[in-house]
Coordinates of C-alpha atoms in Angstrom, one line a residue:
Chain F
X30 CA -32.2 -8.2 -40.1
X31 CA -35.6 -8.5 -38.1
X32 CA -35.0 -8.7 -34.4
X33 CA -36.8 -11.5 -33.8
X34 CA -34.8 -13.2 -36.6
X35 CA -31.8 -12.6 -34.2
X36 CA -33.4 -13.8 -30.9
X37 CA -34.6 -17.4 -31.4
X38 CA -35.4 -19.3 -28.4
X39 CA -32.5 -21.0 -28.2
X40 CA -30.4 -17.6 -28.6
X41 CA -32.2 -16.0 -25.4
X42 CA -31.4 -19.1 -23.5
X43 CA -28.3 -18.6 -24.3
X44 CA -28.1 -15.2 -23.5
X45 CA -30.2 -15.6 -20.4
X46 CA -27.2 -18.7 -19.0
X47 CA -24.2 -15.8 -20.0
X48 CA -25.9 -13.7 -18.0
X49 CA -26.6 -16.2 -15.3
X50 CA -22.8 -17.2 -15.5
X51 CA -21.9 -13.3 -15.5
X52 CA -23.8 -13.3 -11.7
X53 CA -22.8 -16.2 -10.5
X54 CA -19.1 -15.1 -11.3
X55 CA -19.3 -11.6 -10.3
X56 CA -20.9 -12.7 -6.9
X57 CA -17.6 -15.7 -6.6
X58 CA -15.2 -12.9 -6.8
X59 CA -16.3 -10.2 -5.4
X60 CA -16.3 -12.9 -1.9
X61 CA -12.7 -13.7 -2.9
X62 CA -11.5 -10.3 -2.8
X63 CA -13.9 -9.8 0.7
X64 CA -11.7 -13.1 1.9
X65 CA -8.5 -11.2 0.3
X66 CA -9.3 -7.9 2.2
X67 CA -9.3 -9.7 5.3
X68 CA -6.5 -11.9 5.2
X69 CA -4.4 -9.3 3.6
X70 CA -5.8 -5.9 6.1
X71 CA -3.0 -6.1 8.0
X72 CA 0.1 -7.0 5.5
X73 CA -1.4 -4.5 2.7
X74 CA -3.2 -0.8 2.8
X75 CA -6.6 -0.7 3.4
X76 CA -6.2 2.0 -0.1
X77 CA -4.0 -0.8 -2.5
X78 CA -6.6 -3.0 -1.8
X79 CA -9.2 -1.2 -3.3
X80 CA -7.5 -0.2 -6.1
X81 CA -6.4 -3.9 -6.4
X82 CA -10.5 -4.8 -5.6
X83 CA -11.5 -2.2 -8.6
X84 CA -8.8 -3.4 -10.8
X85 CA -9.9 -7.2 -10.8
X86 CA -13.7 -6.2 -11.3
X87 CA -14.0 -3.8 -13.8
X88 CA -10.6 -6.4 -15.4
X89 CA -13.2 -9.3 -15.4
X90 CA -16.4 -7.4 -16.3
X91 CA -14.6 -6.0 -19.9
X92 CA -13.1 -9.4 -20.7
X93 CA -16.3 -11.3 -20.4
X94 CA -17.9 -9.0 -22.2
X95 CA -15.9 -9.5 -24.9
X96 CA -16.0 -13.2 -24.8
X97 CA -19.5 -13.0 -24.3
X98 CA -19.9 -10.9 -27.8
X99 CA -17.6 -13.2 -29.3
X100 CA -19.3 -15.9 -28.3
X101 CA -22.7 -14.8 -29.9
X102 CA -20.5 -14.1 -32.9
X103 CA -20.8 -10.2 -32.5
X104 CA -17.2 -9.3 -34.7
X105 CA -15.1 -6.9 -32.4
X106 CA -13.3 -4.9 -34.6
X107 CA -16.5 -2.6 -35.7
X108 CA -17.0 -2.2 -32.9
X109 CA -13.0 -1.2 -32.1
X110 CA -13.3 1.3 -35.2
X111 CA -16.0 2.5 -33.9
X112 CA -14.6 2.5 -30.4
X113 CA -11.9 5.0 -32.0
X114 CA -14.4 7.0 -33.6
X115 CA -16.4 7.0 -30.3
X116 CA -13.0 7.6 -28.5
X117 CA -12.0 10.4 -30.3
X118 CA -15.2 12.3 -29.9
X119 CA -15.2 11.4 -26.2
X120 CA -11.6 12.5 -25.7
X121 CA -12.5 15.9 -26.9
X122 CA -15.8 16.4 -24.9
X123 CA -13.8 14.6 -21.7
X124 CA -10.8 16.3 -21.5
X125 CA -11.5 17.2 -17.3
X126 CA -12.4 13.3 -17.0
X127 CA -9.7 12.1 -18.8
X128 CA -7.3 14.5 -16.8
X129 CA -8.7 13.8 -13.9
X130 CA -8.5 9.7 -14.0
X131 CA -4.6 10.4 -15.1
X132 CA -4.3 12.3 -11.8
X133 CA -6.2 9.4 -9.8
X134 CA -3.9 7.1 -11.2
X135 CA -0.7 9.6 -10.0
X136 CA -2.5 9.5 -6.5
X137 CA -2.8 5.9 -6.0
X138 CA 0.7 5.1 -7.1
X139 CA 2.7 8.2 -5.9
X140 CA 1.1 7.8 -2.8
X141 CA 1.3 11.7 -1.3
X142 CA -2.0 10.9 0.5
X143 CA -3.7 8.2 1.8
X144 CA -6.9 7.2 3.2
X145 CA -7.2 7.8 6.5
X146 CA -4.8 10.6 6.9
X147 CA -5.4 14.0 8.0
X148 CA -4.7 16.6 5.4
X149 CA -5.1 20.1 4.1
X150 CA -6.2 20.4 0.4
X151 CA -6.9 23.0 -1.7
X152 CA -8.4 25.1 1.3
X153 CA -10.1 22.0 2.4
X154 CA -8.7 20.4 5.9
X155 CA -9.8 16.8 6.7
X156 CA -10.0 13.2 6.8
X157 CA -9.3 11.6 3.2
X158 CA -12.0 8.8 2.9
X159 CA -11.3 7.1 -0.3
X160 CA -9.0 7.9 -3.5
X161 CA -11.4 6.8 -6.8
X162 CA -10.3 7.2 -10.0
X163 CA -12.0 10.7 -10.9
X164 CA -11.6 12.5 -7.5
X165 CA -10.8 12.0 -3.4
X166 CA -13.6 12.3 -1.1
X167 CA -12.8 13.9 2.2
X168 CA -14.4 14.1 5.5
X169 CA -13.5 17.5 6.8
X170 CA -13.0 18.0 10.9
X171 CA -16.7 19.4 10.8
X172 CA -18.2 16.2 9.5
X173 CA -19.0 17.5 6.0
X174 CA -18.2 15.6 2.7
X175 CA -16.4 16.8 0.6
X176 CA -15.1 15.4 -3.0
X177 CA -12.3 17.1 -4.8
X178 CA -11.2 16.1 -8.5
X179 CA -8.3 14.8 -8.8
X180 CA -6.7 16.8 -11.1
X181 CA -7.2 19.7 -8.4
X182 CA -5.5 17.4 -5.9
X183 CA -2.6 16.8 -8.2
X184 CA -1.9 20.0 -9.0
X185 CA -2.7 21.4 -5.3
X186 CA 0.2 22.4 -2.3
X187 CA -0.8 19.2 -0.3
X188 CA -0.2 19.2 3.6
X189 CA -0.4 16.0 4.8
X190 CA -1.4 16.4 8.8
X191 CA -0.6 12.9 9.3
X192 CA 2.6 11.6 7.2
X193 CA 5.7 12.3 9.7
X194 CA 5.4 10.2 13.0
X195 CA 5.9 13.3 15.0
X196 CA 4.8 17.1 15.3
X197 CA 6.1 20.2 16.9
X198 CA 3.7 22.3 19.4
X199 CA 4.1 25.5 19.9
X200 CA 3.1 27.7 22.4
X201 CA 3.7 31.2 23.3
X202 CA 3.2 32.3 27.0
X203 CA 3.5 36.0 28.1
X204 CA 5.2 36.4 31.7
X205 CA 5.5 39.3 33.4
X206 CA 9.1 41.6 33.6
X207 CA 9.2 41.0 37.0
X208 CA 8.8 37.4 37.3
X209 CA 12.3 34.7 36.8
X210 CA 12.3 33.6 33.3
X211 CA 14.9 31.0 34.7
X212 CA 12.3 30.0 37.1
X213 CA 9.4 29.8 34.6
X214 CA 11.4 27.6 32.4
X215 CA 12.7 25.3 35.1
X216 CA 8.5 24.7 36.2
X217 CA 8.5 23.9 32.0
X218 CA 10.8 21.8 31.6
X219 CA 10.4 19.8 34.9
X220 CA 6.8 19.2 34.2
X221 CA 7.3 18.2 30.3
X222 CA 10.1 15.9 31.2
X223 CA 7.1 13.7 33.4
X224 CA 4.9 13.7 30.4
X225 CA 4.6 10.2 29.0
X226 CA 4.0 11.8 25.0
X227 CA 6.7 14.4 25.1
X228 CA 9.6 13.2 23.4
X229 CA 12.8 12.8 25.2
X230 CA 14.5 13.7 22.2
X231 CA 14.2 16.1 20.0
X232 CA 14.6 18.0 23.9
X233 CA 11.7 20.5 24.3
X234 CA 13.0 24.0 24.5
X235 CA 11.8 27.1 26.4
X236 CA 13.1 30.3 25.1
X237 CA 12.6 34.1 25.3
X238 CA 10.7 34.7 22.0
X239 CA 9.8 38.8 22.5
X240 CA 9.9 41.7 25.4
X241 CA 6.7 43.0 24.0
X242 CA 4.4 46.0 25.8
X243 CA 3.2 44.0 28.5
X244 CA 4.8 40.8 28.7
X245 CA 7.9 38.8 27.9
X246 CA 6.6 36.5 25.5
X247 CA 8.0 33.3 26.2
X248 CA 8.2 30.4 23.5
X249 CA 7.7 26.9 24.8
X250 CA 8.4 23.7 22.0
X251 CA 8.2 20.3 22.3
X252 CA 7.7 16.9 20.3
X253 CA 4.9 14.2 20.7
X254 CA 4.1 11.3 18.3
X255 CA 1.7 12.7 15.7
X256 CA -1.3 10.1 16.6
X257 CA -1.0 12.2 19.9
X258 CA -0.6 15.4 18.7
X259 CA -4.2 17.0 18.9
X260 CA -5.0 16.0 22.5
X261 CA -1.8 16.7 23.6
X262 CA -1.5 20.2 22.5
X263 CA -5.3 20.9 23.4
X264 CA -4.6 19.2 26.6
X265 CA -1.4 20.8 27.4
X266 CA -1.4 24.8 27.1
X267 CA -3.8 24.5 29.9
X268 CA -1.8 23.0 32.5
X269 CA 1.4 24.7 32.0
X270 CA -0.3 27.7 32.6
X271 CA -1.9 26.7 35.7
X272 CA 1.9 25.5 36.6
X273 CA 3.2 29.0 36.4
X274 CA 0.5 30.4 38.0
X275 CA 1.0 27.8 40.7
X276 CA 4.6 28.8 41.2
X277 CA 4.2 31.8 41.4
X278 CA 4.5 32.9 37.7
X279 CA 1.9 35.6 36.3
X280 CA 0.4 35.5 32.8
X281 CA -0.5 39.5 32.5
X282 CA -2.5 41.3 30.8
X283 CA -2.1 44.4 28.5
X284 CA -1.5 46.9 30.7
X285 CA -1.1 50.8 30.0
X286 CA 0.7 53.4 32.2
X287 CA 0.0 57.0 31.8
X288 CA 1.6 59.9 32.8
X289 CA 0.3 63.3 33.4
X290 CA 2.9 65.9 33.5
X291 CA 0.7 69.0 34.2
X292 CA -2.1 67.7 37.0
X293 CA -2.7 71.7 37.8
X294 CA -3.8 73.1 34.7
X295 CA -5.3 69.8 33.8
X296 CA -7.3 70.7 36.8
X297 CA -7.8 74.1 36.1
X298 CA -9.5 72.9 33.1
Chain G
X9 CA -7.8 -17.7 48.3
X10 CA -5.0 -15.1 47.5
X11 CA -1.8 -15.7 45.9
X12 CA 0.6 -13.2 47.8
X13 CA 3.9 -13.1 46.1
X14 CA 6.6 -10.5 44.2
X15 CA 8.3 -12.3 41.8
X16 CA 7.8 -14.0 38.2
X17 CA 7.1 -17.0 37.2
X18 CA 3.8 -19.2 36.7
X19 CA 0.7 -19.9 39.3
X20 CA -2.3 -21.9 40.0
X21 CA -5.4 -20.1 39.5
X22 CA -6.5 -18.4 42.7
X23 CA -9.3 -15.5 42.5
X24 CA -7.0 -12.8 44.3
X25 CA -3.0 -12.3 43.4
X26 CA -1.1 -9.2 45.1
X27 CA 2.5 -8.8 44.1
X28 CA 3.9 -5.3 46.0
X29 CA 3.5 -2.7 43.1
X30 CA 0.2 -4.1 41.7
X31 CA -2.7 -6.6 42.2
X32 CA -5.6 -8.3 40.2
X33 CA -8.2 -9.9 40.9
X34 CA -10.5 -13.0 38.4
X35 CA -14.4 -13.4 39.4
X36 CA -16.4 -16.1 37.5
X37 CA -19.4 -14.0 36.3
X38 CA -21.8 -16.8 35.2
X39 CA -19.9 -17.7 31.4
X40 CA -17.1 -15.5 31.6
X41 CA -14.5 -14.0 33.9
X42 CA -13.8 -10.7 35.4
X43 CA -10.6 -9.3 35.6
X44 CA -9.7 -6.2 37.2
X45 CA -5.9 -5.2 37.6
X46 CA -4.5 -2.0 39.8
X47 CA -1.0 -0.6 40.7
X48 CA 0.7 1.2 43.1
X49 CA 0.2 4.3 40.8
X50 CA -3.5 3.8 40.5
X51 CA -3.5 2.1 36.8
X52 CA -6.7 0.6 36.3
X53 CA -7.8 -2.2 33.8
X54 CA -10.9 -3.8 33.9
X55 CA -12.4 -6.9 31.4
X56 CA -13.7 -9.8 30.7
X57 CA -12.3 -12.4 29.3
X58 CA -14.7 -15.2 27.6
X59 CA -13.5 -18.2 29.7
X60 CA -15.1 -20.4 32.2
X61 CA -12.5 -22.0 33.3
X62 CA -8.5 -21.4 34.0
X63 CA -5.7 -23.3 34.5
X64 CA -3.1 -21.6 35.2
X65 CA -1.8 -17.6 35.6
X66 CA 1.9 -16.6 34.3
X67 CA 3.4 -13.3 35.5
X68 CA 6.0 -12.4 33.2
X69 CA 8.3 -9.6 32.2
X70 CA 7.7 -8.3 28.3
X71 CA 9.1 -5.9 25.7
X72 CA 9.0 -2.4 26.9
X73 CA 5.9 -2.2 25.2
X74 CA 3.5 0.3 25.5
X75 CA -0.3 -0.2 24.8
X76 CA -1.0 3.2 23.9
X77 CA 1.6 3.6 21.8
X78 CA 2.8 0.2 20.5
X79 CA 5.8 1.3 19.2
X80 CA 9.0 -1.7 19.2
X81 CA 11.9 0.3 18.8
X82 CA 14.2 1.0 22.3
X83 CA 16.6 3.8 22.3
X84 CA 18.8 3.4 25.0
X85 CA 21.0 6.8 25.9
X86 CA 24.1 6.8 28.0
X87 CA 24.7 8.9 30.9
X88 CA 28.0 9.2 30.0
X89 CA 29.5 8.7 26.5
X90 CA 31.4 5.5 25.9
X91 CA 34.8 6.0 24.1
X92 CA 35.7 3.4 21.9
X93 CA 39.2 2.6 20.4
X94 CA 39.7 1.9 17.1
X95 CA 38.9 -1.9 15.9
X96 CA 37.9 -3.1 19.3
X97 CA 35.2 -4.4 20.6
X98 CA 34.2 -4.4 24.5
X99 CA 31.3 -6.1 26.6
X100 CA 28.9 -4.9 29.2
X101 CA 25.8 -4.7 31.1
X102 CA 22.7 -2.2 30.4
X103 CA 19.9 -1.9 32.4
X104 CA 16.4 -1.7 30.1
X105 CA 12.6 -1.4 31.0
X106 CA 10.2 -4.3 30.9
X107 CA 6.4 -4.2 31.3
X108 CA 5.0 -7.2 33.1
X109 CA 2.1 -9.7 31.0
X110 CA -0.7 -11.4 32.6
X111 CA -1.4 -14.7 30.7
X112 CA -3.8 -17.4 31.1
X113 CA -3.2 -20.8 30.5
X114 CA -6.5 -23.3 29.6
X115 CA -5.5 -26.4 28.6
X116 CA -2.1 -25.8 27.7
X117 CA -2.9 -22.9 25.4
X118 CA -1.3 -19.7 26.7
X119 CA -3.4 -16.2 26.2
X120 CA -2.5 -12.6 27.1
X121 CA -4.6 -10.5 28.9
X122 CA -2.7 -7.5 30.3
X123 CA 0.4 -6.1 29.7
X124 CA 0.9 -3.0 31.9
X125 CA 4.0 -0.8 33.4
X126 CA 5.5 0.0 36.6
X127 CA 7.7 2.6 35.4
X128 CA 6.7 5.9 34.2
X129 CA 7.4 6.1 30.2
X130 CA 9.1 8.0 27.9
X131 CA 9.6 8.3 23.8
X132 CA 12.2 9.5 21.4
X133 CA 12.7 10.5 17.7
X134 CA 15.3 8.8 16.0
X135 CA 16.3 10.5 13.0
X136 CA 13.8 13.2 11.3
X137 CA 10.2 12.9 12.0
X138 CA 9.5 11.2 8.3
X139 CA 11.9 8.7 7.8
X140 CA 13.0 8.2 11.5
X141 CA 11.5 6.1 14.0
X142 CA 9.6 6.5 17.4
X143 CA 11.0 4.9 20.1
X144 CA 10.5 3.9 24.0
X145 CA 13.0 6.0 25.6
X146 CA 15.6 4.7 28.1
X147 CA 18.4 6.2 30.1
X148 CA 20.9 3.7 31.4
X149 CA 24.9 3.7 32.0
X150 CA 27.4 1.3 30.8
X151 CA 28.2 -1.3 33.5
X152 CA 31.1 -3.4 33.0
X153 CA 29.8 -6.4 35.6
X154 CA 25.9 -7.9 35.3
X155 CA 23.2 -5.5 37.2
X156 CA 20.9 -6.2 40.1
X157 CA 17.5 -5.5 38.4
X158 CA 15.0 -3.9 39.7
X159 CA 12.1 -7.0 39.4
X160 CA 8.9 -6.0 37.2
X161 CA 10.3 -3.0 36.2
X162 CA 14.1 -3.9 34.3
X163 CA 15.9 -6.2 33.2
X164 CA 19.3 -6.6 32.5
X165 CA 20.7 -6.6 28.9
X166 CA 23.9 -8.2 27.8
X167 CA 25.5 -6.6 25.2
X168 CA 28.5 -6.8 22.4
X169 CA 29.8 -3.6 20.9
X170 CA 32.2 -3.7 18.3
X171 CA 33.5 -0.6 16.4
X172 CA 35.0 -1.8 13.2
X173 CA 35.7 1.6 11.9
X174 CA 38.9 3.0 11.9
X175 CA 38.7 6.0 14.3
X176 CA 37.9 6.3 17.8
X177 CA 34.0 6.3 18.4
X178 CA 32.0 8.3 21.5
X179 CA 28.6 6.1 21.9
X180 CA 26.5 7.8 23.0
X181 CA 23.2 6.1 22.7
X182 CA 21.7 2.6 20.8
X183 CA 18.6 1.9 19.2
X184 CA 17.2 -1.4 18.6
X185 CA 14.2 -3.2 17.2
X186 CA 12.8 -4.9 20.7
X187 CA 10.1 -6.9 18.5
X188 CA 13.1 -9.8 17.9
X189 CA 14.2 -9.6 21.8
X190 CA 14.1 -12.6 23.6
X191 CA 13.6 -12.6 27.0
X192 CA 14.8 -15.1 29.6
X193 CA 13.7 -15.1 33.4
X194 CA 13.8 -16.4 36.5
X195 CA 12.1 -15.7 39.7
X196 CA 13.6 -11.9 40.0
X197 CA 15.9 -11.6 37.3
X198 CA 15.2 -10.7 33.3
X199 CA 17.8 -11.4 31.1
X200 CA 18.6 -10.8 27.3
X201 CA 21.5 -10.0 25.1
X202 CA 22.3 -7.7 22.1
X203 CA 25.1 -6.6 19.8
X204 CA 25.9 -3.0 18.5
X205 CA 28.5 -3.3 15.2
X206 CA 29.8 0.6 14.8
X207 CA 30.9 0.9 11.0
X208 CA 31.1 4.7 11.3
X209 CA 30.3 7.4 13.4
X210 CA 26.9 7.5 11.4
X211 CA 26.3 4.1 11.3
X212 CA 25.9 1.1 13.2
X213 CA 23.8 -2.0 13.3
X214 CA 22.2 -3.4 16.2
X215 CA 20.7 -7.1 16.7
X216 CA 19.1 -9.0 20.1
X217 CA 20.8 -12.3 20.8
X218 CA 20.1 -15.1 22.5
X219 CA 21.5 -14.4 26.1
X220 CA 24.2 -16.3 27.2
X221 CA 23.9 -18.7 30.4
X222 CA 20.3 -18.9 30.5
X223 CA 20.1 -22.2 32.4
X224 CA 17.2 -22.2 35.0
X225 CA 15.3 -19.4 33.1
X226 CA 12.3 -19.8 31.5
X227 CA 11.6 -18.0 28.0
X228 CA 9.2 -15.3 27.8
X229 CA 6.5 -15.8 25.7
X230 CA 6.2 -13.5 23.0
X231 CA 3.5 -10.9 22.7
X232 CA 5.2 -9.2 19.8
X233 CA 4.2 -11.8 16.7
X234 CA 7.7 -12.7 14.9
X235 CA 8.0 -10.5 11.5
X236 CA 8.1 -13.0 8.5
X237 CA 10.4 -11.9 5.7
X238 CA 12.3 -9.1 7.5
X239 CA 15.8 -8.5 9.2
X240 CA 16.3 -8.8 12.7
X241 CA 18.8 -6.1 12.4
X242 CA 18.7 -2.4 13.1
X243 CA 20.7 0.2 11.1
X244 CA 21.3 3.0 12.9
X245 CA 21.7 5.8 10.1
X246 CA 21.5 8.8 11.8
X247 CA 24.1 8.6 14.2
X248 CA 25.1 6.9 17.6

């Protein structure tokens, strides 16, 4: 069959108002789902939505494609056998793509990470920007992008930075022997009770961690809402320290003592 | 023209207002107004707010709600344990924080424009850090007779505790969701109400009421939208 026996005139009209249709429908819904992603921001993740967004597009795109071959009587099931053909081939050539959509698909609806949330992946620590079907794009802290497959997410040790609503800090602070550990941890405590983002409960603690060479190594722990985490414990080491050192309390320095038994002969020498 | 006052309630629009712990201020900046608040502690807000014209000002107390952490849970710990017998059920008097809203009123439309506090703030864990919640801390005692509150800083809460279980229960603090409270108030005093049902030592559900007696008092208006579709209830799952 010629191709110009297959488009007549009144075929590529046809063809040219499917197409026209195709646009004017694919522009209709993509504003719906804008409208839908504003109305529904605040009642449904900013993540669903785009999975809900990709869904409905790609949904509509393959089903009027099909009524559109349909229409132009173009029978479907060659091309299904050959779809299985094609399929088959593809599945063995694709077995990373395929994988890795299976574990998009585990992402979006197990949920272990989502956009927005800090995160440590696979050696990678960041910001995950989006979850797509074939991999997760991250922002790491330095600003670089970054875009993992996501089989490799699935089958990495995640730690999700951002999950819990709070985090521990930690700090360890070396005093010196002579110095009041009761003291020290009195100036502590007093001055992390009048923080606003150190929770009341869990209580923060202040302990003796270690009587190392030169200091006693004193371990301070508190709570803060995760959101507040980072400036907190940037924000904070500093200041207790300049509390001790304000009340008196020493942070020391390695320090060595030596002995010489035998100053004479030493001298003789 | 200054509006020189300490307590709540609603005022004609004047450029100056000074209340003892705080003060703000409104200047008409061609379209639009500026506001710029200050308290005792130094606090500082400054905006503008895209009117040319007001009505009206309402100083009122809020939910202990914090801007930079809106959080709406309240835990609310006793400074001394409360022992309760068996099947009984016993009323009282807590004292809780409140921040104080600024609101404008233009034609009979009421809009927030600050909501600050007086009193330092603190938060609490409730439960583990992933499935528990983060809430405004507050230390109180259990007061069998109603409380002088302090204004613009607490407010008194009514409460209800019953322990349904069968053993004796020591309660020892209470955690509610804040974002169904409703708050009455009059010139000084804040008002609301709350039950506490204990089931077990684990478990115990917690609701805000409507107070009791609340004639004279004007309703706060809410800055907290009201939740469609969920329970005005708290469980308390991880103990009390």
């Amino acid at each position: 069959m010629k191709i110009a026996n297959i488009l007549t005139p009144e075929k590529i009209i046809e063809l040219t108002v499917v197409i026209v249709i195709f646009l004017i429908l694919l522009v209709l819904i993509n504003l719906v789902l804008k409208k839908l992603k504003i109305v529904l921001s605040d009642k449904i993740s900013f993540q669903t939505l785009l999975v809900f967004n990709r869904f409905v597009l790609w949904g509509f795109i393959v089903l009027y494609t099909i009524l559109a071959l349909t229409y132009f009587g173009v029978k479907l099931t060659g091309i299904l056998a050959l779809g299985g053909l094609v399929s088959i081939i593809i599945g063995f050539a694709a077995q990373k793509v395929v994988g890795n959509f299976i574990a998009g698909l585990f992402l979006i609806f197990e949920r272990p990470i989502k956009m927005g949330q800090s995160v440590l992946i696979n050696n990678f620590s960041g910001i995950v920007e989006e979850i797509r079907f074939l991999s997760t794009i991250m922002r790491t802290f330095q600003g670089e992008f970054v875009r993992i497959p996501n089989e490799l997410v699935f089958t990495s040790a995640i730690t999700n930075l951002t999950e819990n609503i709070a985090r521990r800090v930690d700090y360890i602070i070396g005093i010196r022997y002579s110095d009041d550990f009761e003291k020290a941890k009195e100036v502590v405590l007093k001055f992390l009770d009048l923080e606003q983002f150190v929770l009341a409960v869990p209580k923060p603690e202040v302990f003796v961690e270690e009587f190392a060479s030169s200091s006693v190594n004193v371990h301070i722990r508190f709570w803060v809402p995760t959101e507040k985490w980072y400036d907190m414990k940037n924000y904070l080491q500093d200041v207790i320290r300049n509390k001790l050192i304000n009340s008196g309390v020493q942070i020391p320095f390695p320090q060595m003592e030596v002995k010489i038994h035998n100053l004479d002969g030493f001298k003789e020498r | 023209m200054s509006v020189i006052s300490n307590h709540y309630g609603e005022y004609p629009f004047k450029n100056d207002y000074i209340f003892d712990k705080f003060k703000f201020t409104f200047t008409l900046d061609s379209q639009v107004f500026r506001y710029f608040r200050e308290t005792f502690h130094s606090q500082k807000k400054n905006l503008l707010i895209s009117l040319n014209n007001i009505d009206k000002i309402i100083v009122q107390p809020s939910e202990p709600l914090v801007s930079d952490l809106p959080k709406t849970h309240l835990m609310l710990e006793l400074s001394e344990p409360l022992v309760l017998p068996p099947d009984s059920e016993i009323r009282g008097f807590f004292d809780f924080p409140v921040s104080v809203a600024i609101l404008v009123i233009v034609n009979n439309k009421i809009t927030p424009i600050d909501l600050f506090q007086l009193l330092p703030y603190k938060f609490a864990l409730y439960g583990n850090s992933h499935n528990g919640v983060l809430c405004r801390y507050w230390k109180t005692s259990f007061y069998p007779v109603p409380i002088e509150p302090r204004i613009f800083e607490t407010g008194v809460l009514e409460i209800e505790i019953q322990n349904s279980s069968s053993s004796t229960i020591t309660l020892t603090r209470l955690v509610m969701d804040f974002a169904y409270i409703e708050l009455f108030y009059n010139w000084t005093v804040v008002k609301a109400k709350a039950r506490a049902r204990i089931q077990s030592e684990s478990l115990c559900e917690t609701q805000f009421l409507v107070p009791t007696d609340v004639h004279n008092f004007t309703k706060s208006y809410d800055l907290i939208p009201t939740k469609i579709l969920s329970s005005s209830k708290f469980i308390m799952l991880y103990g009390i």
